[in-house]
Amino acid sequence: MEVKRIFAPGKAIPALFLIFAFGYPVIAFLDQAGSSGNGSKDLPRVLSLLCFTAFLGIGSALLSLILGAPFGYLLTQIANKRRKWLEIVATIPFLLPPLLVAMGFSWYRNHSWIKNVPTLALIFIAQSVMNFGLVGRVFAGALTALPHEQRENAAVDGLGWFASLMRIQVPQVRTAISHVLLVVALYCSTSYGLVLILGAGSINTLETEMSVKALEELNLHQSALLAGAQTLLTLLYFLAARKTFAITQGEFTQPDFVSRLGAHGIALVLLRIWSGLLVCVVGGLLSAPFLSSFQSESGWNLSGYRGLFGRGARDLLNISVFQATENSVRNLLVALVIAGPVAWFTAGAKNRYLDFATILPLGLSAVVLGLGYLIGFGSSFLSLRENWLIVPLAQSVVMLPLLHQILTPARRGLHPAILEAAELDGVGSFGRTWWIEFPILRRNITTALGFGALVSLGEFGAASFLAYGDQATLPVLMFRLASRPGSGNFEIAMAAASFFIAITAVVLFLTNRENSRYE
């Protein structure tokens, strides 16, 4: 029995995958960092970048709270149908690759007053616009989960809506706020593509410096040291977020409702104006790729979309954007084939240590993972560096925690009596999965696959280290086109970005529609 418990597929397969695809590359770059002969000379620069990266993440998270908290409170004051549409619009930037968001802001910086905004301030603004929707949704969900009687009792005692919010409701949801702020800080500390585009070399974080040392100066020792510092920072965020998640995970169980005791009069008007401005900013950000893709030096035309089948101005690229999209789709399918079954096994394993190991990649930057693969799988022992499979393998590690988090509540929330009845009827484990669990959990599986596809399709950090030549992916080519605009290159990049935005909106719409059907 003990042997069966240890080597059961539900535990052995994910454990072996995590050791091979996650553990080995991490050990490789840590060993490279430890073998550096100039560590003492590099340490002050690493510590400086560590402090700046932490400052960028925490500052962006606090700014996202300032923007998102009023928006989240307004969500509790409107009908559910309108609320869902606002949530979808506000969440789209969060699901887009940071690289693409930076391209949108870059276009506005060249065509509006934003060009006078300091680079660091623009990065803070871009980070907060990406994440305010997530903060607002979590804040709204936490508030609506509180008992409605609390607001009624506060009103009876003479407290106004603002005093009731600040004295009674906010203290009860502070753990949820702390959790989402830590998640946003983690996300902003790993926004490699955004800092790369908007910073343009004048602003550097641990990730961008790591990229320069590894890809331009070929200094793997120093880049590995920077990767160790980046890992330390993101793991601290990750562990702190996990601790607060254990406190907050039971707070979102009650149904939504429209509060009758909330803001009213001029306060409600101001909240609507504030939220309307945020939605307009998001709309402007999302429309930038569509507008710029039709605009070229010769006027309004379709040259940007025609360029998707070429190699850019002066043959800047090795392959066309269309071929890079084919590579990305291929990598996406392979990554889902790898990560999907592993996530399914871990979701049903009911082992807290395996759960922790599965979501641990969230605490590792994709750039660090790419560097680990560059070092670890470039050795003679495991020489996968030249194989195109290394990119979907890295992307499967990146998407695994997301798939696991979506599938775990669904699989473990399935009533045991259903599976026991199938077992009594003689249905095997494969039959139970195929004929019972898959149909019942179709909504969760569809959501997991949709968001996993977006993660793989927009992944840039690891691909920037591993995808080159004719194996380059769509985000890698978008960065090359956007960073060297030339004549028509930027329009081609924005045409590709407009397609990605459209795909993201469709996935969100279909997911929301599927959820609405089951509600």
Short mmCIF file of C-alpha atoms in Angstrom, two decimals:
data_model
loop_
_atom_site.label_atom_id
_atom_site.label_comp_id
_atom_site.label_asym_id
_atom_site.label_seq_id
_atom_site.Cartn_x
_atom_site.Cartn_y
_atom_site.Cartn_z
CA MET A 1 0.00 0.00 0.00
CA GLU A 2 2.83 2.41 0.88
CA VAL A 3 4.61 1.72 -2.39
CA LYS A 4 1.40 2.34 -4.32
CA ARG A 5 0.82 5.58 -2.43
CA ILE A 6 4.31 6.88 -3.20
CA PHE A 7 4.44 5.88 -6.85
CA ALA A 8 0.84 6.61 -7.76
CA PRO A 9 0.68 8.51 -11.08
CA GLY A 10 -1.17 11.38 -9.43
CA LYS A 11 1.97 12.16 -7.41
CA ALA A 12 4.92 10.60 -9.23
CA ILE A 13 4.28 12.13 -12.68
CA PRO A 14 3.99 15.75 -11.46
CA ALA A 15 6.90 15.31 -9.07
CA LEU A 16 9.21 14.00 -11.80
CA PHE A 17 8.12 16.79 -14.13
CA LEU A 18 8.79 19.48 -11.54
CA ILE A 19 12.22 18.04 -10.73
CA PHE A 20 13.22 17.89 -14.39
CA ALA A 21 11.63 21.03 -15.86
CA PHE A 22 11.78 23.34 -12.83
CA GLY A 23 14.30 22.07 -10.30
CA TYR A 24 17.21 21.29 -12.62
CA PRO A 25 17.40 24.72 -14.34
CA VAL A 26 17.13 26.53 -10.99
CA ILE A 27 19.98 24.46 -9.53
CA ALA A 28 22.02 25.13 -12.68
CA PHE A 29 21.90 28.92 -12.47
CA LEU A 30 22.39 28.91 -8.68
CA ASP A 31 25.51 26.82 -9.21
CA GLN A 32 26.66 29.28 -11.88
CA ALA A 33 26.07 32.20 -9.50
CA GLY A 34 27.99 30.47 -6.73
CA SER A 35 30.97 29.82 -8.99
CA SER A 36 31.37 33.51 -9.88
CA GLY A 37 34.83 34.77 -9.12
CA ASN A 38 33.88 38.45 -8.98
CA GLY A 39 30.89 38.19 -6.66
CA SER A 40 32.22 40.76 -4.19
CA LYS A 41 32.69 43.34 -6.95
CA ASP A 42 29.25 42.73 -8.40
CA LEU A 43 27.40 42.75 -5.07
CA PRO A 44 26.84 46.55 -4.71
CA ARG A 45 25.33 46.76 -8.21
CA VAL A 46 23.12 43.73 -7.54
CA LEU A 47 21.88 45.16 -4.23
CA SER A 48 21.16 48.50 -5.89
CA LEU A 49 19.09 46.83 -8.62
CA LEU A 50 17.36 44.64 -6.03
CA CYS A 51 16.24 47.69 -4.04
CA PHE A 52 15.09 49.51 -7.18
CA THR A 53 13.14 46.48 -8.46
CA ALA A 54 11.43 46.13 -5.07
CA PHE A 55 10.65 49.86 -5.07
CA LEU A 56 9.16 49.59 -8.56
CA GLY A 57 6.96 46.64 -7.58
CA ILE A 58 5.73 48.03 -4.26
CA GLY A 59 5.19 51.53 -5.63
CA SER A 60 3.20 50.22 -8.60
CA ALA A 61 1.08 48.06 -6.28
CA LEU A 62 0.21 51.03 -4.05
CA LEU A 63 -0.64 53.18 -7.06
CA SER A 64 -2.84 50.36 -8.39
CA LEU A 65 -4.66 50.38 -5.04
CA ILE A 66 -5.24 54.14 -5.27
CA LEU A 67 -6.73 53.72 -8.74
CA GLY A 68 -8.52 50.43 -8.17
CA ALA A 69 -10.15 50.84 -4.74
CA PRO A 70 -12.70 53.51 -5.84
CA PHE A 71 -13.36 51.49 -9.00
CA GLY A 72 -13.91 48.34 -6.92
CA TYR A 73 -16.29 50.14 -4.57
CA LEU A 74 -18.34 51.35 -7.52
CA LEU A 75 -18.65 47.74 -8.70
CA THR A 76 -20.53 46.96 -5.50
CA GLN A 77 -23.05 49.71 -6.26
CA ILE A 78 -24.19 48.67 -9.73
CA ALA A 79 -26.20 45.82 -11.19
CA ASN A 80 -24.40 42.55 -11.85
CA LYS A 81 -24.79 42.68 -15.64
CA ARG A 82 -23.11 46.07 -15.99
CA ARG A 83 -20.58 45.07 -13.37
CA LYS A 84 -19.45 42.05 -15.40
CA TRP A 85 -18.80 44.13 -18.49
CA LEU A 86 -16.82 46.69 -16.49
CA GLU A 87 -14.80 43.87 -14.93
CA ILE A 88 -13.99 42.41 -18.34
CA VAL A 89 -12.80 45.74 -19.76
CA ALA A 90 -10.72 46.57 -16.68
CA THR A 91 -9.12 43.11 -16.56
CA ILE A 92 -7.97 42.93 -20.20
CA PRO A 93 -4.73 44.91 -19.57
CA PHE A 94 -3.83 42.55 -16.73
CA LEU A 95 -4.09 39.55 -19.07
CA LEU A 96 -2.07 41.18 -21.84
CA PRO A 97 1.71 40.70 -21.96
CA PRO A 98 3.51 43.66 -20.34
CA LEU A 99 5.39 44.04 -23.61
CA LEU A 100 2.17 44.79 -25.48
CA VAL A 101 0.97 47.30 -22.88
CA ALA A 102 4.31 49.07 -23.13
CA MET A 103 3.94 49.26 -26.91
CA GLY A 104 0.58 51.01 -26.47
CA PHE A 105 2.06 53.57 -24.09
CA SER A 106 5.06 53.97 -26.38
CA TRP A 107 2.77 54.99 -29.23
CA TYR A 108 1.03 57.60 -27.07
CA ARG A 109 4.39 58.90 -25.91
CA ASN A 110 5.25 59.64 -29.53
CA HIS A 111 1.89 61.24 -30.40
CA SER A 112 0.67 63.14 -27.31
CA TRP A 113 1.66 65.09 -24.21
CA ILE A 114 2.81 61.85 -22.56
CA LYS A 115 6.20 62.41 -24.23
CA ASN A 116 6.90 65.00 -21.51
CA VAL A 117 6.26 62.51 -18.69
CA PRO A 118 9.49 61.22 -17.08
CA THR A 119 10.32 57.63 -18.00
CA LEU A 120 10.08 56.28 -14.45
CA ALA A 121 6.71 57.97 -13.90
CA LEU A 122 5.44 56.50 -17.19
CA ILE A 123 6.47 53.01 -16.05
CA PHE A 124 4.57 53.50 -12.79
CA ILE A 125 1.50 54.68 -14.71
CA ALA A 126 1.65 51.75 -17.12
CA GLN A 127 2.01 49.25 -14.25
CA SER A 128 -0.94 50.71 -12.36
CA VAL A 129 -3.19 50.79 -15.45
CA MET A 130 -2.41 47.12 -16.01
CA ASN A 131 -3.30 46.08 -12.47
CA PHE A 132 -6.01 48.41 -11.12
CA GLY A 133 -8.72 46.14 -12.56
CA LEU A 134 -7.47 43.14 -10.59
CA VAL A 135 -7.24 45.19 -7.39
CA GLY A 136 -10.73 46.58 -7.94
CA ARG A 137 -12.27 43.15 -8.56
CA VAL A 138 -10.70 41.66 -5.44
CA PHE A 139 -11.76 44.66 -3.35
CA ALA A 140 -15.31 44.45 -4.69
CA GLY A 141 -15.48 40.70 -4.12
CA ALA A 142 -14.29 41.05 -0.53
CA LEU A 143 -16.82 43.80 0.22
CA THR A 144 -19.78 41.95 -1.26
CA ALA A 145 -18.89 38.85 0.76
CA LEU A 146 -19.42 40.75 4.02
CA PRO A 147 -22.81 40.34 5.72
CA HIS A 148 -25.28 42.96 4.51
CA GLU A 149 -26.56 43.38 8.07
CA GLN A 150 -23.35 45.16 9.04
CA ARG A 151 -24.18 48.11 6.78
CA GLU A 152 -27.75 48.18 8.01
CA ASN A 153 -26.64 48.22 11.67
CA ALA A 154 -24.09 50.95 10.92
CA ALA A 155 -26.80 53.06 9.25
CA VAL A 156 -29.09 52.58 12.23
CA ASP A 157 -26.26 53.76 14.51
CA GLY A 158 -25.93 56.93 12.46
CA LEU A 159 -22.77 56.11 10.51
CA GLY A 160 -22.63 57.39 6.96
CA TRP A 161 -21.55 55.21 4.06
CA PHE A 162 -17.93 56.48 4.11
CA ALA A 163 -17.51 56.04 7.87
CA SER A 164 -19.06 52.57 7.60
CA LEU A 165 -16.68 51.70 4.78
CA MET A 166 -13.51 52.89 6.53
CA ARG A 167 -14.30 51.82 10.11
CA ILE A 168 -16.16 48.55 9.59
CA GLN A 169 -15.73 47.09 6.12
CA VAL A 170 -12.12 47.90 5.15
CA PRO A 171 -10.62 46.50 8.38
CA GLN A 172 -12.37 43.20 7.68
CA VAL A 173 -11.02 42.91 4.13
CA ARG A 174 -7.48 44.17 4.78
CA THR A 175 -6.05 40.65 4.43
CA ALA A 176 -7.61 40.33 0.98
CA ILE A 177 -6.18 43.74 0.05
CA SER A 178 -2.76 42.74 1.36
CA HIS A 179 -2.88 39.55 -0.69
CA VAL A 180 -3.73 41.23 -3.98
CA LEU A 181 -1.12 43.97 -3.38
CA LEU A 182 1.56 41.33 -2.89
CA VAL A 183 0.46 39.59 -6.08
CA VAL A 184 0.57 42.88 -7.99
CA ALA A 185 3.99 43.73 -6.52
CA LEU A 186 5.24 40.30 -7.64
CA TYR A 187 3.78 40.84 -11.10
CA CYS A 188 5.23 44.35 -11.44
CA SER A 189 8.66 43.20 -10.29
CA THR A 190 8.73 40.76 -13.21
CA SER A 191 7.37 43.02 -15.98
CA TYR A 192 10.48 42.52 -18.09
CA GLY A 193 9.04 43.51 -21.47
CA LEU A 194 7.41 46.70 -20.15
CA VAL A 195 10.60 48.06 -18.58
CA LEU A 196 12.58 47.02 -21.65
CA ILE A 197 10.33 49.02 -24.02
CA LEU A 198 9.50 52.08 -21.90
CA GLY A 199 12.86 52.23 -20.12
CA ALA A 200 14.78 52.01 -23.41
CA GLY A 201 18.01 51.35 -21.52
CA SER A 202 17.71 54.35 -19.18
CA ILE A 203 15.79 52.39 -16.52
CA ASN A 204 17.09 48.98 -15.49
CA THR A 205 15.75 46.32 -13.16
CA LEU A 206 17.26 42.99 -12.18
CA GLU A 207 15.68 41.33 -15.21
CA THR A 208 16.78 43.85 -17.84
CA GLU A 209 20.31 43.95 -16.42
CA MET A 210 20.32 40.15 -16.42
CA SER A 211 19.37 40.16 -20.09
CA VAL A 212 22.17 42.59 -20.97
CA LYS A 213 24.80 40.58 -19.09
CA ALA A 214 23.70 37.25 -20.55
CA LEU A 215 22.79 38.10 -24.17
CA GLU A 216 25.01 41.10 -24.97
CA GLU A 217 28.07 40.78 -22.73
CA LEU A 218 27.90 36.94 -22.47
CA ASN A 219 28.66 37.24 -18.76
CA LEU A 220 26.77 34.24 -17.40
CA HIS A 221 28.37 34.50 -13.96
CA GLN A 222 27.04 37.98 -13.25
CA SER A 223 23.70 37.29 -14.91
CA ALA A 224 23.28 34.22 -12.70
CA LEU A 225 24.03 36.37 -9.63
CA LEU A 226 21.34 38.82 -10.75
CA ALA A 227 18.97 35.89 -11.30
CA GLY A 228 19.58 34.74 -7.74
CA ALA A 229 18.66 38.19 -6.41
CA GLN A 230 15.55 38.30 -8.61
CA THR A 231 14.52 34.86 -7.36
CA LEU A 232 15.01 35.90 -3.74
CA LEU A 233 12.80 38.97 -4.24
CA THR A 234 9.99 37.18 -6.08
CA LEU A 235 10.02 34.26 -3.63
CA LEU A 236 9.59 36.68 -0.74
CA TYR A 237 6.58 38.21 -2.47
CA PHE A 238 5.26 34.75 -3.30
CA LEU A 239 5.57 33.32 0.21
CA ALA A 240 4.00 36.43 1.76
CA ALA A 241 1.12 36.24 -0.73
CA ARG A 242 0.61 32.54 0.04
CA LYS A 243 0.41 33.33 3.75
CA THR A 244 -2.27 35.97 3.26
CA PHE A 245 -4.12 33.73 0.78
CA ALA A 246 -4.54 31.11 3.50
CA ILE A 247 -6.36 33.76 5.53
CA THR A 248 -8.50 35.20 2.74
CA GLN A 249 -9.50 32.14 0.73
CA GLY A 250 -12.78 31.75 2.63
CA GLU A 251 -13.98 35.33 2.19
CA PHE A 252 -15.58 35.13 -1.26
CA THR A 253 -18.32 32.56 -0.79
CA GLN A 254 -21.45 34.68 -0.53
CA PRO A 255 -23.42 35.82 -3.59
CA ASP A 256 -23.09 39.32 -5.03
CA PHE A 257 -25.74 41.94 -4.35
CA VAL A 258 -26.39 45.59 -5.08
CA SER A 259 -25.94 47.60 -1.89
CA ARG A 260 -28.69 50.06 -1.01
CA LEU A 261 -26.62 51.65 1.74
CA GLY A 262 -23.56 52.73 -0.22
CA ALA A 263 -22.40 55.97 -1.76
CA HIS A 264 -25.06 58.35 -3.03
CA GLY A 265 -25.40 61.88 -4.34
CA ILE A 266 -22.25 63.71 -5.35
CA ALA A 267 -20.03 60.89 -3.99
CA LEU A 268 -21.60 58.35 -6.34
CA VAL A 269 -21.27 60.79 -9.25
CA LEU A 270 -17.55 61.25 -8.50
CA LEU A 271 -17.06 57.48 -8.28
CA ARG A 272 -18.70 57.06 -11.67
CA ILE A 273 -16.57 59.83 -13.20
CA TRP A 274 -13.40 58.27 -11.75
CA SER A 275 -14.31 54.80 -13.03
CA GLY A 276 -15.34 56.23 -16.39
CA LEU A 277 -11.95 57.91 -16.76
CA LEU A 278 -10.17 54.65 -15.95
CA VAL A 279 -12.26 52.76 -18.49
CA CYS A 280 -11.46 55.47 -21.07
CA VAL A 281 -7.75 55.10 -20.34
CA VAL A 282 -8.02 51.34 -20.85
CA GLY A 283 -10.02 51.91 -24.03
CA GLY A 284 -7.40 54.31 -25.31
CA LEU A 285 -4.63 51.87 -24.47
CA LEU A 286 -6.39 49.02 -26.27
CA SER A 287 -7.21 51.15 -29.29
CA ALA A 288 -3.60 52.36 -29.77
CA PRO A 289 -2.44 49.20 -31.60
CA PHE A 290 -5.47 49.27 -33.90
CA LEU A 291 -4.99 52.96 -34.74
CA SER A 292 -1.23 52.78 -35.27
CA SER A 293 -1.48 49.60 -37.35
CA PHE A 294 -3.39 51.56 -40.01
CA GLN A 295 -1.14 54.65 -39.83
CA SER A 296 2.11 54.83 -41.76
CA GLU A 297 4.36 57.55 -43.18
CA SER A 298 2.29 57.58 -46.38
CA GLY A 299 -1.04 57.92 -44.54
CA TRP A 300 -3.79 55.54 -43.53
CA ASN A 301 -3.47 52.15 -45.23
CA LEU A 302 -3.12 48.40 -44.63
CA SER A 303 0.66 48.25 -44.96
CA GLY A 304 1.03 47.12 -41.33
CA TYR A 305 -1.19 44.09 -41.90
CA ARG A 306 0.42 43.28 -45.25
CA GLY A 307 3.77 43.39 -43.48
CA LEU A 308 2.73 40.47 -41.27
CA PHE A 309 3.67 38.18 -44.16
CA GLY A 310 7.04 39.87 -44.76
CA ARG A 311 10.24 40.30 -42.77
CA GLY A 312 9.96 43.96 -41.90
CA ALA A 313 11.67 46.96 -43.39
CA ARG A 314 15.12 46.16 -44.82
CA ASP A 315 14.56 42.48 -43.95
CA LEU A 316 15.09 43.15 -40.24
CA LEU A 317 13.70 39.72 -39.28
CA ASN A 318 14.81 36.19 -40.06
CA ILE A 319 11.22 35.04 -40.48
CA SER A 320 7.86 36.71 -41.04
CA VAL A 321 5.44 37.59 -38.26
CA PHE A 322 3.05 34.99 -39.67
CA GLN A 323 5.73 32.29 -39.34
CA ALA A 324 6.50 33.44 -35.80
CA THR A 325 2.80 33.14 -35.01
CA GLU A 326 2.90 29.58 -36.30
CA ASN A 327 5.82 28.90 -33.95
CA SER A 328 3.90 30.43 -31.04
CA VAL A 329 0.79 28.37 -31.76
CA ARG A 330 2.87 25.20 -32.05
CA ASN A 331 4.62 25.96 -28.76
CA LEU A 332 1.25 26.73 -27.19
CA LEU A 333 -0.22 23.36 -28.16
CA VAL A 334 2.86 21.45 -26.98
CA ALA A 335 2.95 23.38 -23.68
CA LEU A 336 -0.72 22.60 -23.05
CA VAL A 337 -0.14 18.93 -23.82
CA ILE A 338 2.69 18.93 -21.26
CA ALA A 339 1.20 21.13 -18.52
CA GLY A 340 -2.45 20.06 -18.86
CA PRO A 341 -2.11 16.44 -17.69
CA VAL A 342 0.39 17.43 -14.99
CA ALA A 343 -2.02 20.07 -13.65
CA TRP A 344 -4.87 17.54 -13.78
CA PHE A 345 -2.85 15.06 -11.69
CA THR A 346 -1.75 17.68 -9.14
CA ALA A 347 -5.29 19.04 -8.84
CA GLY A 348 -6.55 15.61 -7.78
CA ALA A 349 -3.57 14.49 -5.70
CA LYS A 350 -4.69 16.24 -2.47
CA ASN A 351 -1.14 16.62 -1.22
CA ARG A 352 -0.22 20.01 0.24
CA TYR A 353 3.51 19.56 -0.45
CA LEU A 354 2.82 18.76 -4.08
CA ASP A 355 0.43 21.73 -4.24
CA PHE A 356 3.14 24.03 -2.94
CA ALA A 357 5.72 22.65 -5.37
CA THR A 358 3.28 23.08 -8.27
CA ILE A 359 2.59 26.75 -7.63
CA LEU A 360 6.21 27.52 -6.68
CA PRO A 361 7.08 28.57 -10.27
CA LEU A 362 4.88 31.62 -9.62
CA GLY A 363 7.69 32.80 -7.37
CA LEU A 364 10.22 32.55 -10.18
CA SER A 365 10.59 35.11 -12.95
CA ALA A 366 10.20 33.79 -16.50
CA VAL A 367 13.46 35.59 -17.33
CA VAL A 368 15.22 33.65 -14.57
CA LEU A 369 13.66 30.44 -15.86
CA GLY A 370 14.91 31.24 -19.37
CA LEU A 371 18.42 31.86 -18.04
CA GLY A 372 18.28 28.60 -16.09
CA TYR A 373 17.31 26.73 -19.23
CA LEU A 374 20.05 28.51 -21.17
CA ILE A 375 22.67 27.36 -18.66
CA GLY A 376 21.25 24.03 -17.50
CA PHE A 377 20.12 22.55 -20.81
CA GLY A 378 23.18 23.80 -22.68
CA SER A 379 25.44 21.25 -21.02
CA SER A 380 26.54 18.01 -22.57
CA PHE A 381 24.57 16.07 -19.95
CA LEU A 382 21.18 17.45 -21.04
CA SER A 383 21.75 19.18 -24.35
CA LEU A 384 18.31 20.51 -25.25
CA ARG A 385 19.44 24.07 -25.96
CA GLU A 386 19.38 23.64 -29.74
CA ASN A 387 15.99 21.92 -29.78
CA TRP A 388 12.80 23.97 -30.32
CA LEU A 389 11.08 21.87 -27.62
CA ILE A 390 12.94 23.83 -24.95
CA VAL A 391 10.61 26.84 -25.44
CA PRO A 392 7.27 25.02 -24.90
CA LEU A 393 8.89 23.12 -22.02
CA ALA A 394 9.72 26.42 -20.31
CA GLN A 395 6.26 27.80 -21.11
CA SER A 396 4.61 24.70 -19.62
CA VAL A 397 6.36 25.46 -16.32
CA VAL A 398 5.11 29.07 -16.48
CA MET A 399 1.49 28.07 -17.15
CA LEU A 400 1.36 25.07 -14.77
CA PRO A 401 0.54 27.10 -11.59
CA LEU A 402 -2.34 28.86 -13.36
CA LEU A 403 -3.86 25.60 -14.62
CA HIS A 404 -3.42 24.05 -11.18
CA GLN A 405 -5.12 26.96 -9.39
CA ILE A 406 -8.14 26.81 -11.72
CA LEU A 407 -8.57 23.01 -11.72
CA THR A 408 -7.87 22.27 -8.05
CA PRO A 409 -11.07 23.75 -6.51
CA ALA A 410 -13.12 22.11 -9.26
CA ARG A 411 -11.69 18.60 -8.92
CA ARG A 412 -11.60 18.59 -5.13
CA GLY A 413 -15.07 20.14 -4.90
CA LEU A 414 -16.62 17.31 -6.90
CA HIS A 415 -18.97 15.33 -4.65
CA PRO A 416 -17.33 11.98 -3.69
CA ALA A 417 -20.66 10.15 -4.04
CA ILE A 418 -20.57 10.66 -7.81
CA LEU A 419 -17.18 9.00 -8.18
CA GLU A 420 -18.07 6.26 -5.70
CA ALA A 421 -21.21 5.42 -7.65
CA ALA A 422 -19.18 5.15 -10.87
CA GLU A 423 -16.65 2.90 -9.14
CA LEU A 424 -19.45 0.62 -7.89
CA ASP A 425 -20.73 0.39 -11.47
CA GLY A 426 -17.34 -0.93 -12.55
CA VAL A 427 -16.04 2.21 -14.27
CA GLY A 428 -12.25 2.42 -14.21
CA SER A 429 -10.15 5.48 -13.43
CA PHE A 430 -9.89 6.46 -17.11
CA GLY A 431 -13.63 6.04 -17.58
CA ARG A 432 -14.40 8.16 -14.51
CA THR A 433 -12.18 10.90 -15.85
CA TRP A 434 -13.49 10.81 -19.42
CA TRP A 435 -17.21 10.18 -18.87
CA ILE A 436 -17.82 11.89 -15.52
CA GLU A 437 -15.22 14.46 -14.48
CA PHE A 438 -14.58 16.01 -17.91
CA PRO A 439 -18.27 16.73 -18.67
CA ILE A 440 -19.00 18.05 -15.16
CA LEU A 441 -15.88 20.22 -15.03
CA ARG A 442 -16.09 21.38 -18.65
CA ARG A 443 -16.39 25.04 -17.66
CA ASN A 444 -13.27 24.94 -15.46
CA ILE A 445 -11.27 23.00 -18.04
CA THR A 446 -12.24 25.46 -20.78
CA THR A 447 -11.25 28.41 -18.58
CA ALA A 448 -7.93 26.80 -17.68
CA LEU A 449 -7.08 26.04 -21.31
CA GLY A 450 -8.10 29.53 -22.44
CA PHE A 451 -6.00 31.39 -19.89
CA GLY A 452 -3.14 28.92 -20.28
CA ALA A 453 -3.16 29.61 -24.02
CA LEU A 454 -2.92 33.36 -23.39
CA VAL A 455 0.00 32.86 -21.00
CA SER A 456 1.92 30.77 -23.52
CA LEU A 457 1.10 32.95 -26.51
CA GLY A 458 2.25 36.14 -24.78
CA GLU A 459 5.24 34.73 -22.89
CA PHE A 460 8.30 36.85 -23.63
CA GLY A 461 10.74 36.52 -20.73
CA ALA A 462 11.92 32.95 -21.25
CA ALA A 463 11.45 33.07 -25.04
CA SER A 464 13.81 36.07 -25.31
CA PHE A 465 16.61 33.78 -24.05
CA LEU A 466 15.63 30.57 -25.82
CA ALA A 467 13.82 31.38 -29.09
CA TYR A 468 16.08 32.60 -31.87
CA GLY A 469 16.52 32.32 -35.62
CA ASP A 470 13.65 30.62 -37.39
CA GLN A 471 12.21 29.48 -34.04
CA ALA A 472 11.43 33.01 -32.78
CA THR A 473 8.00 33.52 -31.27
CA LEU A 474 5.45 36.28 -31.84
CA PRO A 475 6.35 38.38 -28.73
CA VAL A 476 10.06 38.17 -29.59
CA LEU A 477 9.43 39.51 -33.11
CA MET A 478 7.06 42.17 -31.78
CA PHE A 479 9.84 43.42 -29.51
CA ARG A 480 12.38 43.50 -32.34
CA LEU A 481 9.99 45.43 -34.55
CA ALA A 482 8.94 47.87 -31.81
CA SER A 483 12.44 48.54 -30.50
CA ARG A 484 13.77 49.34 -34.01
CA PRO A 485 10.82 51.14 -35.60
CA GLY A 486 12.34 52.14 -38.93
CA SER A 487 9.94 52.61 -41.82
CA GLY A 488 6.86 50.49 -41.22
CA ASN A 489 8.32 48.17 -38.57
CA PHE A 490 6.36 49.72 -35.73
CA GLU A 491 3.12 49.47 -37.75
CA ILE A 492 3.72 45.75 -38.30
CA ALA A 493 4.34 45.25 -34.57
CA MET A 494 1.12 47.07 -33.70
CA ALA A 495 -0.85 45.06 -36.27
CA ALA A 496 0.35 41.88 -34.54
CA ALA A 497 -0.51 43.42 -31.16
CA SER A 498 -4.05 44.20 -32.32
CA PHE A 499 -4.60 40.54 -33.12
CA PHE A 500 -3.41 39.54 -29.65
CA ILE A 501 -5.77 42.04 -28.00
CA ALA A 502 -8.66 40.68 -30.05
CA ILE A 503 -7.81 37.11 -29.00
CA THR A 504 -7.62 38.13 -25.33
CA ALA A 505 -11.01 39.88 -25.52
CA VAL A 506 -12.59 36.83 -27.18
CA VAL A 507 -11.21 34.47 -24.50
CA LEU A 508 -12.52 36.74 -21.73
CA PHE A 509 -15.92 37.05 -23.41
CA LEU A 510 -16.27 33.29 -23.93
CA THR A 511 -15.16 32.57 -20.36
CA ASN A 512 -17.65 35.07 -18.95
CA ARG A 513 -20.39 33.67 -21.20
CA GLU A 514 -19.64 30.10 -20.06
CA ASN A 515 -19.70 31.18 -16.40
CA SER A 516 -22.99 33.03 -16.92
CA ARG A 517 -24.60 29.91 -18.38
CA TYR A 518 -23.72 27.92 -15.29
CA GLU A 519 -24.84 30.64 -12.90
#
